[in-house]
CSV table of N, CA and C in Angstrom, one decimal:
chain,number,residue,atom,x,y,z
A,131,MET,N,9.0,26.0,-0.6
A,131,MET,CA,8.9,24.8,-0.2
A,131,MET,C,7.4,24.8,0.3
A,132,PRO,N,6.5,24.0,-0.3
A,132,PRO,CA,5.1,23.8,0.1
A,132,PRO,C,4.9,23.4,1.6
A,133,THR,N,3.8,23.8,1.9
A,133,THR,CA,3.3,23.7,3.3
A,133,THR,C,2.5,22.5,3.7
A,134,ILE,N,2.1,21.8,4.6
A,134,ILE,CA,1.4,20.9,4.8
A,134,ILE,C,-0.3,21.3,4.5
A,135,ASP,N,-0.5,22.4,4.9
A,135,ASP,CA,-1.7,23.1,4.6
A,135,ASP,C,-1.9,23.1,3.1
A,136,GLU,N,-1.0,23.2,2.6
A,136,GLU,CA,-1.0,23.4,1.1
A,136,GLU,C,-1.2,22.2,0.1
A,137,PHE,N,-0.4,21.3,0.9
A,137,PHE,CA,-0.6,19.9,0.5
A,137,PHE,C,-2.1,19.1,0.7
A,138,ARG,N,-2.5,19.4,2.0
A,138,ARG,CA,-3.8,19.0,2.2
A,138,ARG,C,-5.0,19.5,1.2
A,139,ALA,N,-4.7,20.7,0.7
A,139,ALA,CA,-5.6,21.6,0.0
A,139,ALA,C,-5.7,20.8,-1.4
A,140,GLU,N,-4.6,20.2,-1.6
A,140,GLU,CA,-4.4,19.7,-3.2
A,140,GLU,C,-5.0,18.1,-3.2
A,141,VAL,N,-5.5,17.4,-2.0
A,141,VAL,CA,-5.7,16.1,-2.0
A,141,VAL,C,-7.0,15.5,-1.9
A,142,ARG,N,-7.6,14.7,-2.1
A,142,ARG,CA,-8.9,14.3,-1.5
A,142,ARG,C,-8.8,13.4,-0.3
A,143,GLY,N,-7.5,12.6,-0.2
A,143,GLY,CA,-7.3,11.6,0.9
A,143,GLY,C,-6.9,12.7,2.2
A,144,ALA,N,-6.7,11.9,3.3
A,144,ALA,CA,-6.3,12.6,4.2
A,144,ALA,C,-5.0,12.7,4.5
A,145,VAL,N,-4.6,13.7,5.1
A,145,VAL,CA,-3.2,13.9,5.3
A,145,VAL,C,-3.0,14.1,7.1
A,146,VAL,N,-2.5,13.1,7.4
A,146,VAL,CA,-2.5,12.9,8.9
A,146,VAL,C,-0.9,13.1,9.4
A,147,THR,N,-1.0,14.2,10.2
A,147,THR,CA,0.3,14.3,11.0
A,147,THR,C,0.4,14.3,12.5
A,148,ALA,N,1.4,14.5,13.0
A,148,ALA,CA,1.5,14.0,14.4
A,148,ALA,C,0.4,14.9,15.5
A,149,GLU,N,-0.3,16.1,15.1
A,149,GLU,CA,-1.3,17.0,15.6
A,149,GLU,C,-2.4,16.1,15.3
A,150,ASP,N,-2.6,15.3,14.6
A,150,ASP,CA,-4.0,14.7,14.2
A,150,ASP,C,-4.2,13.5,15.4
A,151,ALA,N,-5.3,13.3,15.9
A,151,ALA,CA,-5.8,12.1,17.1
A,151,ALA,C,-5.4,10.7,16.4
A,152,ASP,N,-5.5,10.7,15.0
A,152,ASP,CA,-5.4,9.2,14.5
A,152,ASP,C,-4.1,9.0,13.7
A,153,TYR,N,-3.0,9.9,14.3
A,153,TYR,CA,-1.5,9.7,13.7
A,153,TYR,C,-1.0,8.5,14.3
A,154,ASP,N,-1.2,7.8,15.2
A,154,ASP,CA,-0.5,6.6,15.7
A,154,ASP,C,-1.0,5.6,15.0
A,155,ASP,N,-2.3,5.4,14.5
A,155,ASP,CA,-3.0,4.6,13.9
A,155,ASP,C,-2.6,4.5,12.3
A,156,ALA,N,-2.2,5.8,11.8
A,156,ALA,CA,-2.0,6.0,10.5
A,156,ALA,C,-0.4,5.7,10.2
A,157,ARG,N,0.1,5.7,11.1
A,157,ARG,CA,1.8,5.4,11.0
A,157,ARG,C,2.1,4.1,11.4
A,158,ALA,N,1.1,3.5,12.1
A,158,ALA,CA,1.4,1.7,12.3
A,158,ALA,C,1.5,1.1,11.0
A,159,VAL,N,2.7,0.0,11.1
A,159,VAL,CA,2.7,-0.9,10.2
A,159,VAL,C,2.3,-2.5,11.0
A,160,TRP,N,2.3,-3.5,10.1
A,160,TRP,CA,2.3,-4.8,10.6
A,160,TRP,C,3.2,-5.0,11.6
A,161,ASN,N,4.6,-4.9,11.3
A,161,ASN,CA,5.7,-5.3,12.0
A,161,ASN,C,5.8,-4.3,13.2
A,162,ALA,N,5.2,-4.4,14.3
A,162,ALA,CA,5.3,-3.5,15.5
A,162,ALA,C,6.6,-3.2,16.0
A,163,MET,N,7.5,-4.2,15.6
A,163,MET,CA,9.1,-3.8,15.9
A,163,MET,C,9.6,-2.4,14.9
A,164,THR,N,8.6,-2.0,14.0
A,164,THR,CA,8.9,-1.0,13.3
A,164,THR,C,8.2,0.1,13.9
A,165,ASP,N,8.9,1.2,14.5
A,165,ASP,CA,8.1,2.5,15.1
A,165,ASP,C,8.7,3.8,14.7
A,166,LYS,N,8.3,4.0,13.4
A,166,LYS,CA,8.9,5.5,12.8
A,166,LYS,C,7.6,6.4,12.9
A,167,ARG,N,8.3,7.7,12.7
A,167,ARG,CA,7.4,8.9,12.8
A,167,ARG,C,7.4,9.7,11.7
A,168,PRO,N,7.0,9.4,10.5
A,168,PRO,CA,6.8,10.2,9.5
A,168,PRO,C,6.2,11.9,9.8
A,169,LEU,N,6.5,12.7,9.0
A,169,LEU,CA,6.1,14.0,9.0
A,169,LEU,C,4.4,14.0,8.6
A,170,ALA,N,4.2,13.0,7.6
A,170,ALA,CA,2.9,13.1,7.2
A,170,ALA,C,2.4,11.7,6.6
A,171,VAL,N,1.5,11.3,6.7
A,171,VAL,CA,0.9,10.1,6.1
A,171,VAL,C,-0.3,10.7,5.2
A,172,ILE,N,-0.3,10.4,3.8
A,172,ILE,CA,-1.5,10.6,3.2
A,172,ILE,C,-2.0,9.2,2.7
A,173,ARG,N,-3.2,9.2,3.2
A,173,ARG,CA,-4.4,8.2,2.9
A,173,ARG,C,-4.8,8.5,1.4
A,174,ALA,N,-4.2,8.1,0.4
A,174,ALA,CA,-4.8,8.3,-1.1
A,174,ALA,C,-5.8,7.5,-1.3
A,175,GLU,N,-6.5,8.3,-2.0
A,175,GLU,CA,-8.0,7.8,-2.7
A,175,GLU,C,-7.9,7.6,-4.0
A,176,GLN,N,-6.9,8.1,-4.8
A,176,GLN,CA,-7.0,8.2,-6.2
A,176,GLN,C,-5.5,8.5,-6.7
A,177,VAL,N,-5.2,8.3,-7.8
A,177,VAL,CA,-3.8,8.6,-8.4
A,177,VAL,C,-3.4,10.0,-8.5
A,178,ALA,N,-4.4,10.9,-8.4
A,178,ALA,CA,-4.1,12.4,-8.6
A,178,ALA,C,-3.4,12.3,-6.8
A,179,ASP,N,-3.9,11.9,-5.8
A,179,ASP,CA,-3.4,12.0,-4.4
A,179,ASP,C,-2.0,11.4,-4.4
A,180,VAL,N,-1.8,10.3,-5.2
A,180,VAL,CA,-0.3,9.6,-5.1
A,180,VAL,C,0.9,10.7,-5.8
A,181,ILE,N,0.3,11.3,-7.0
A,181,ILE,CA,0.9,12.5,-7.8
A,181,ILE,C,1.3,13.5,-6.7
A,182,ALA,N,0.4,13.9,-6.1
A,182,ALA,CA,0.5,15.1,-5.5
A,182,ALA,C,1.5,14.7,-4.0
A,183,ALA,N,1.5,13.5,-3.6
A,183,ALA,CA,2.3,13.2,-2.4
A,183,ALA,C,3.7,13.2,-3.0
A,184,VAL,N,4.0,12.5,-4.2
A,184,VAL,CA,5.3,12.7,-4.5
A,184,VAL,C,5.8,13.9,-5.0
A,185,ASN,N,5.2,14.6,-5.5
A,185,ASN,CA,5.5,16.3,-5.9
A,185,ASN,C,5.7,16.8,-4.5
A,186,PHE,N,5.1,16.7,-3.3
A,186,PHE,CA,5.2,17.3,-2.2
A,186,PHE,C,6.6,16.7,-1.5
A,187,ALA,N,6.8,15.8,-1.6
A,187,ALA,CA,7.9,15.1,-0.9
A,187,ALA,C,9.3,15.6,-1.6
A,188,ARG,N,9.1,15.3,-3.0
A,188,ARG,CA,10.3,15.8,-3.9
A,188,ARG,C,10.7,17.2,-3.6
A,189,ASP,N,9.4,18.3,-3.7
A,189,ASP,CA,9.6,19.6,-3.7
A,189,ASP,C,10.1,20.1,-2.1
A,190,SER,N,10.1,19.2,-1.1
A,190,SER,CA,10.1,19.8,0.2
A,190,SER,C,11.5,18.9,0.6
A,191,GLY,N,12.0,18.0,-0.4
A,191,GLY,CA,13.4,17.2,-0.2
A,191,GLY,C,13.1,16.5,1.2
A,192,LEU,N,12.0,15.6,1.1
A,192,LEU,CA,11.6,14.5,2.0
A,192,LEU,C,11.7,13.2,1.6
A,193,GLU,N,12.1,12.3,2.5
A,193,GLU,CA,12.1,11.1,2.0
A,193,GLU,C,10.6,10.4,1.6
A,194,LEU,N,10.5,9.4,0.9
A,194,LEU,CA,9.2,9.0,0.7
A,194,LEU,C,9.0,7.7,0.7
A,195,SER,N,8.0,7.1,1.3
A,195,SER,CA,7.9,5.6,1.4
A,195,SER,C,6.2,5.4,1.0
A,196,VAL,N,6.2,4.3,0.2
A,196,VAL,CA,4.7,3.9,-0.1
A,196,VAL,C,4.3,2.5,0.6
A,197,ARG,N,3.2,2.5,0.8
A,197,ARG,CA,2.7,1.6,1.8
A,197,ARG,C,1.6,0.8,0.9
A,198,GLY,N,1.6,-0.1,0.7
A,198,GLY,CA,0.4,-1.1,0.1
A,198,GLY,C,-0.4,-1.9,1.2
A,199,GLY,N,0.0,-3.1,1.6
A,199,GLY,CA,-0.7,-3.5,2.4
A,199,GLY,C,-0.2,-3.3,3.9
A,200,GLY,N,1.0,-2.7,4.0
A,200,GLY,CA,1.7,-2.6,5.5
A,200,GLY,C,2.3,-3.6,6.0
A,201,HIS,N,2.7,-4.9,5.1
A,201,HIS,CA,3.1,-6.0,5.8
A,201,HIS,C,4.4,-6.2,5.5
A,202,SER,N,5.5,-5.2,5.0
A,202,SER,CA,6.6,-5.4,5.0
A,202,SER,C,7.5,-5.6,6.3
A,203,ALA,N,8.0,-6.7,6.4
A,203,ALA,CA,8.9,-6.8,7.7
A,203,ALA,C,9.9,-6.1,8.0
A,204,PRO,N,10.7,-5.5,7.0
A,204,PRO,CA,11.7,-4.5,7.3
A,204,PRO,C,11.0,-3.2,7.6
A,205,GLY,N,9.9,-2.9,7.2
A,205,GLY,CA,9.3,-1.8,7.4
A,205,GLY,C,9.7,-0.9,6.4
A,206,PHE,N,9.7,-1.4,5.2
A,206,PHE,CA,10.1,-0.3,4.1
A,206,PHE,C,8.5,0.7,3.8
A,207,GLY,N,7.4,0.5,4.4
A,207,GLY,CA,6.4,1.2,3.9
A,207,GLY,C,6.2,2.7,5.1
A,208,THR,N,7.3,2.7,5.7
A,208,THR,CA,7.4,4.1,6.5
A,208,THR,C,8.6,4.6,6.6
A,209,ASN,N,8.6,5.7,7.2
A,209,ASN,CA,10.2,6.3,7.6
A,209,ASN,C,9.9,7.3,8.8
A,210,ASP,N,11.0,8.0,8.9
A,210,ASP,CA,11.1,9.1,10.0
A,210,ASP,C,11.1,10.4,9.3
A,211,LYS,N,10.2,11.3,9.7
A,211,LYS,CA,10.4,12.7,9.0
A,211,LYS,C,10.1,13.0,7.7
A,212,GLY,N,9.6,12.0,6.9
A,212,GLY,CA,9.2,12.0,5.7
A,212,GLY,C,7.9,11.7,5.3
A,213,VAL,N,7.5,11.7,4.1
A,213,VAL,CA,6.2,11.3,3.6
A,213,VAL,C,5.7,10.0,3.3
A,214,VAL,N,4.8,9.2,3.8
A,214,VAL,CA,4.3,8.1,3.5
A,214,VAL,C,2.8,8.1,2.7
A,215,ILE,N,3.1,7.4,1.7
A,215,ILE,CA,1.7,7.4,0.7
A,215,ILE,C,1.1,5.7,1.1
A,216,ASP,N,0.0,6.1,1.9
A,216,ASP,CA,-0.9,4.9,2.2
A,216,ASP,C,-1.7,4.5,1.2
A,217,LEU,N,-1.6,3.6,0.7
A,217,LEU,CA,-2.6,3.1,-0.6
A,217,LEU,C,-3.7,2.1,-0.1
A,218,SER,N,-4.0,2.2,1.2
A,218,SER,CA,-4.9,1.1,1.7
A,218,SER,C,-6.6,1.4,1.6
A,219,MET,N,-6.5,2.6,0.8
A,219,MET,CA,-8.0,3.1,0.4
A,219,MET,C,-8.3,2.8,-1.0
A,220,MET,N,-7.0,2.1,-1.8
A,220,MET,CA,-7.3,2.0,-3.2
A,220,MET,C,-7.0,0.7,-3.3
A,221,ARG,N,-8.0,-0.3,-2.9
A,221,ARG,CA,-8.4,-1.7,-2.9
A,221,ARG,C,-9.2,-2.5,-4.0
A,222,HIS,N,-9.2,-1.7,-4.9
A,222,HIS,CA,-10.0,-2.2,-6.0
A,222,HIS,C,-9.4,-3.4,-6.9
A,223,VAL,N,-10.1,-4.4,-7.4
A,223,VAL,CA,-9.8,-5.4,-8.1
A,223,VAL,C,-10.7,-5.7,-9.3
A,224,HIS,N,-10.0,-5.4,-10.5
A,224,HIS,CA,-10.7,-5.6,-11.6
A,224,HIS,C,-10.5,-6.7,-12.2
A,225,VAL,N,-11.4,-7.6,-12.7
A,225,VAL,CA,-11.3,-9.0,-13.4
A,225,VAL,C,-11.8,-9.0,-14.5
A,226,ASP,N,-11.0,-9.4,-15.6
A,226,ASP,CA,-11.4,-9.6,-17.0
A,226,ASP,C,-11.4,-11.2,-17.1
A,227,PRO,N,-12.7,-11.8,-17.2
A,227,PRO,CA,-13.0,-13.3,-16.9
A,227,PRO,C,-12.5,-13.8,-18.4
A,228,LYS,N,-12.7,-13.0,-19.4
A,228,LYS,CA,-12.4,-13.5,-20.9
A,228,LYS,C,-10.8,-13.8,-20.9
A,229,ALA,N,-10.1,-12.7,-20.6
A,229,ALA,CA,-8.6,-12.7,-20.7
A,229,ALA,C,-7.9,-13.5,-19.5
A,230,GLY,N,-9.0,-13.6,-18.5
A,230,GLY,CA,-8.1,-14.5,-17.3
A,230,GLY,C,-7.1,-13.8,-16.7
A,231,THR,N,-7.2,-12.3,-16.6
A,231,THR,CA,-6.4,-11.4,-16.0
A,231,THR,C,-7.4,-10.8,-14.7
A,232,ALA,N,-6.1,-10.1,-14.0
A,232,ALA,CA,-6.9,-9.2,-12.8
A,232,ALA,C,-5.9,-8.1,-12.8
A,233,ARG,N,-6.6,-7.0,-12.4
A,233,ARG,CA,-5.5,-5.6,-12.1
A,233,ARG,C,-5.9,-5.3,-10.8
A,234,ALA,N,-4.9,-5.3,-9.7
A,234,ALA,CA,-5.4,-4.9,-8.4
A,234,ALA,C,-4.8,-3.5,-8.2
A,235,GLY,N,-5.6,-2.7,-7.5
A,235,GLY,CA,-5.1,-1.3,-6.8
A,235,GLY,C,-4.0,-1.3,-5.9
A,236,GLY,N,-3.3,-0.5,-5.7
A,236,GLY,CA,-2.2,-0.5,-4.7
A,236,GLY,C,-2.4,-1.0,-3.4
A,237,GLY,N,-3.4,-0.7,-2.9
A,237,GLY,CA,-3.7,-1.2,-1.7
A,237,GLY,C,-4.5,-2.4,-1.5
A,238,ALA,N,-4.5,-2.9,-2.7
A,238,ALA,CA,-5.5,-4.4,-2.7
A,238,ALA,C,-4.5,-5.2,-1.7
A,239,THR,N,-5.5,-6.2,-1.0
A,239,THR,CA,-4.7,-7.3,-0.3
A,239,THR,C,-5.0,-8.5,-1.2
A,240,TRP,N,-4.5,-9.8,-0.7
A,240,TRP,CA,-4.6,-11.1,-1.3
A,240,TRP,C,-6.3,-11.3,-0.9
A,241,GLY,N,-6.7,-11.1,0.1
A,241,GLY,CA,-7.9,-11.3,0.6
A,241,GLY,C,-9.0,-10.7,-0.6
A,242,ASP,N,-8.7,-9.4,-1.0
A,242,ASP,CA,-9.5,-8.6,-1.8
A,242,ASP,C,-9.1,-9.5,-3.1
A,243,PHE,N,-8.1,-9.7,-3.5
A,243,PHE,CA,-7.7,-10.4,-4.6
A,243,PHE,C,-8.5,-11.6,-5.0
A,244,ASN,N,-8.6,-12.4,-4.1
A,244,ASN,CA,-8.9,-13.6,-3.9
A,244,ASN,C,-10.8,-13.7,-4.1
A,245,TYR,N,-11.2,-12.7,-3.3
A,245,TYR,CA,-12.6,-12.4,-3.3
A,245,TYR,C,-13.1,-12.1,-4.7
A,246,ALA,N,-12.4,-11.1,-5.5
A,246,ALA,CA,-12.9,-10.7,-6.5
A,246,ALA,C,-12.6,-12.0,-7.8
A,247,THR,N,-11.5,-12.6,-7.7
A,247,THR,CA,-11.4,-13.6,-8.7
A,247,THR,C,-12.1,-15.0,-8.5
A,248,HIS,N,-12.3,-15.3,-7.3
A,248,HIS,CA,-13.2,-16.5,-7.1
A,248,HIS,C,-14.4,-16.4,-7.6
A,249,ALA,N,-15.1,-15.2,-8.0
A,249,ALA,CA,-16.4,-15.2,-8.3
A,249,ALA,C,-16.4,-15.8,-10.0
A,250,TYR,N,-15.3,-15.7,-10.4
A,250,TYR,CA,-15.2,-16.0,-11.9
A,250,TYR,C,-14.4,-17.5,-12.0
A,251,GLY,N,-14.1,-17.9,-10.8
A,251,GLY,CA,-13.5,-19.6,-11.1
A,251,GLY,C,-11.9,-19.1,-11.4
A,252,LEU,N,-11.2,-18.1,-11.0
A,252,LEU,CA,-9.9,-17.7,-11.2
A,252,LEU,C,-9.1,-17.8,-10.0
A,253,ALA,N,-7.8,-18.2,-10.2
A,253,ALA,CA,-7.1,-17.9,-8.8
A,253,ALA,C,-5.5,-18.0,-9.5
A,254,THR,N,-4.7,-17.3,-8.5
A,254,THR,CA,-3.3,-17.3,-8.9
A,254,THR,C,-2.5,-17.6,-7.7
A,255,THR,N,-1.0,-17.7,-8.1
A,255,THR,CA,-0.2,-18.0,-6.9
A,255,THR,C,0.1,-16.9,-6.1
A,256,GLY,N,-0.7,-16.4,-5.0
A,256,GLY,CA,-0.7,-15.4,-4.2
A,256,GLY,C,-0.2,-15.7,-2.9
A,257,GLY,N,-0.5,-14.8,-2.0
A,257,GLY,CA,0.1,-14.9,-0.7
A,257,GLY,C,-0.5,-15.9,0.3
A,258,ILE,N,0.1,-16.3,1.2
A,258,ILE,CA,-0.5,-17.2,2.4
A,258,ILE,C,-1.7,-16.4,3.1
A,259,VAL,N,-1.3,-15.3,3.6
A,259,VAL,CA,-1.9,-14.4,4.6
A,259,VAL,C,-2.9,-13.6,3.7
A,260,SER,N,-3.9,-13.6,3.9
A,260,SER,CA,-5.1,-12.7,3.3
A,260,SER,C,-4.8,-11.2,3.5
A,261,THR,N,-4.2,-11.0,4.5
A,261,THR,CA,-4.2,-9.5,4.7
A,261,THR,C,-2.8,-8.7,4.1
A,262,THR,N,-2.1,-9.4,3.3
A,262,THR,CA,-0.8,-9.2,2.8
A,262,THR,C,-1.3,-8.3,1.7
A,263,GLY,N,-0.6,-7.4,1.2
A,263,GLY,CA,-0.8,-6.4,0.2
A,263,GLY,C,-0.1,-7.3,-1.2
A,264,VAL,N,-1.1,-7.2,-2.1
A,264,VAL,CA,-0.7,-7.5,-3.5
A,264,VAL,C,0.6,-7.1,-3.9
A,265,ALA,N,0.7,-5.7,-3.9
A,265,ALA,CA,1.9,-4.9,-4.5
A,265,ALA,C,3.1,-5.5,-3.8
A,266,GLY,N,3.1,-5.3,-2.7
A,266,GLY,CA,4.4,-5.6,-2.0
A,266,GLY,C,4.7,-7.1,-1.9
A,267,LEU,N,3.9,-8.0,-2.0
A,267,LEU,CA,4.4,-9.5,-2.3
A,267,LEU,C,4.8,-9.8,-3.5
A,268,THR,N,4.0,-9.2,-4.5
A,268,THR,CA,4.5,-9.5,-5.9
A,268,THR,C,5.6,-8.9,-6.3
A,269,LEU,N,6.0,-7.7,-6.0
A,269,LEU,CA,6.9,-7.0,-6.2
A,269,LEU,C,8.4,-7.3,-5.3
A,270,GLY,N,8.0,-7.7,-3.9
A,270,GLY,CA,9.2,-7.9,-3.1
A,270,GLY,C,9.4,-9.4,-2.8
A,271,GLY,N,8.5,-10.4,-3.3
A,271,GLY,CA,8.7,-11.6,-3.0
A,271,GLY,C,7.9,-12.4,-2.2
A,272,GLY,N,8.0,-13.3,-1.7
A,272,GLY,CA,7.0,-14.0,-0.7
A,272,GLY,C,6.8,-15.4,-1.3
A,273,ILE,N,6.2,-16.2,-0.4
A,273,ILE,CA,5.9,-17.5,-0.6
A,273,ILE,C,4.6,-17.8,-1.1
A,274,ALA,N,4.5,-18.5,-2.6
A,274,ALA,CA,3.2,-18.7,-3.1
A,274,ALA,C,2.6,-19.6,-2.7
A,275,ILE,N,1.1,-19.7,-2.3
A,275,ILE,CA,0.4,-20.5,-1.7
A,275,ILE,C,0.3,-22.0,-2.4
A,276,SER,N,0.0,-21.9,-3.7
A,276,SER,CA,-0.1,-23.0,-4.3
A,276,SER,C,0.9,-24.0,-4.5
A,277,PRO,N,2.0,-23.5,-4.8
A,277,PRO,CA,3.1,-24.4,-4.9
A,277,PRO,C,3.7,-24.6,-3.5
A,278,ALA,N,3.4,-24.0,-2.7
A,278,ALA,CA,3.9,-24.5,-0.9
A,278,ALA,C,3.0,-25.5,-0.9
A,279,ALA,N,1.8,-25.6,-1.1
A,279,ALA,CA,0.8,-26.8,-1.0
A,279,ALA,C,1.1,-28.0,-1.7
A,280,SER,N,1.9,-27.8,-2.8
A,280,SER,CA,2.0,-29.0,-3.7
A,280,SER,C,3.6,-29.4,-3.5
A,281,GLY,N,4.5,-28.8,-2.6
A,281,GLY,CA,5.6,-29.3,-2.4
A,281,GLY,C,6.6,-28.4,-3.5
A,282,SER,N,6.4,-27.7,-4.3
A,282,SER,CA,7.2,-27.2,-5.3
A,282,SER,C,7.3,-25.3,-4.7
A,283,PRO,N,8.5,-25.4,-4.0
A,283,PRO,CA,8.4,-23.9,-3.3
A,283,PRO,C,9.1,-22.8,-4.4
A,284,TRP,N,8.4,-21.9,-4.7
A,284,TRP,CA,9.0,-20.9,-5.4
A,284,TRP,C,8.2,-19.6,-5.0
A,285,THR,N,8.6,-18.4,-5.3
A,285,THR,CA,8.0,-17.1,-4.7
A,285,THR,C,6.9,-16.9,-5.7
A,286,THR,N,6.0,-15.9,-5.2
A,286,THR,CA,4.9,-15.5,-5.8
A,286,THR,C,5.5,-14.8,-7.1
A,287,CYS,N,6.5,-13.8,-7.1
A,287,CYS,CA,7.3,-13.2,-8.1
A,287,CYS,C,7.8,-14.1,-9.1
A,288,ASP,N,8.1,-15.2,-8.9
A,288,ASP,CA,8.7,-15.9,-9.9
A,288,ASP,C,7.8,-16.5,-11.0
A,289,ARG,N,6.5,-16.2,-10.8
A,289,ARG,CA,5.4,-16.6,-12.0
A,289,ARG,C,4.6,-15.2,-12.4
């Protein structure tokens, strides 16, 4: 079973544990009613960090949670005594104006997405709150801003 120190040596992003001064900040999620204490939070900077974290959790037999924007009301982006992959450092948004498409990093928020797409006159049915993560809202649902304004309710992931 790999150690935390071995895991730290494999990644570029910070690996935060209960011994670190910023542990409480690293483990916090938007819903303050969710108060879990993971063994480690990896602040992933690149895909290689994510792969290393998945391998570490698997090889250690630990629960694994992935946090995009951290807005999960039920607290899916954290756990007790496991590993949390925090994607908030991976907030890039690449816009292809010719194709009218955009690709967002796992930690991108709707504020990041809207800022990037607005420059090209593009928009999508995204979240109402700019600090909500694109990945979680798209994969998990949520009310889309454009339809809500027009009186046609459907979720972001419907379109």
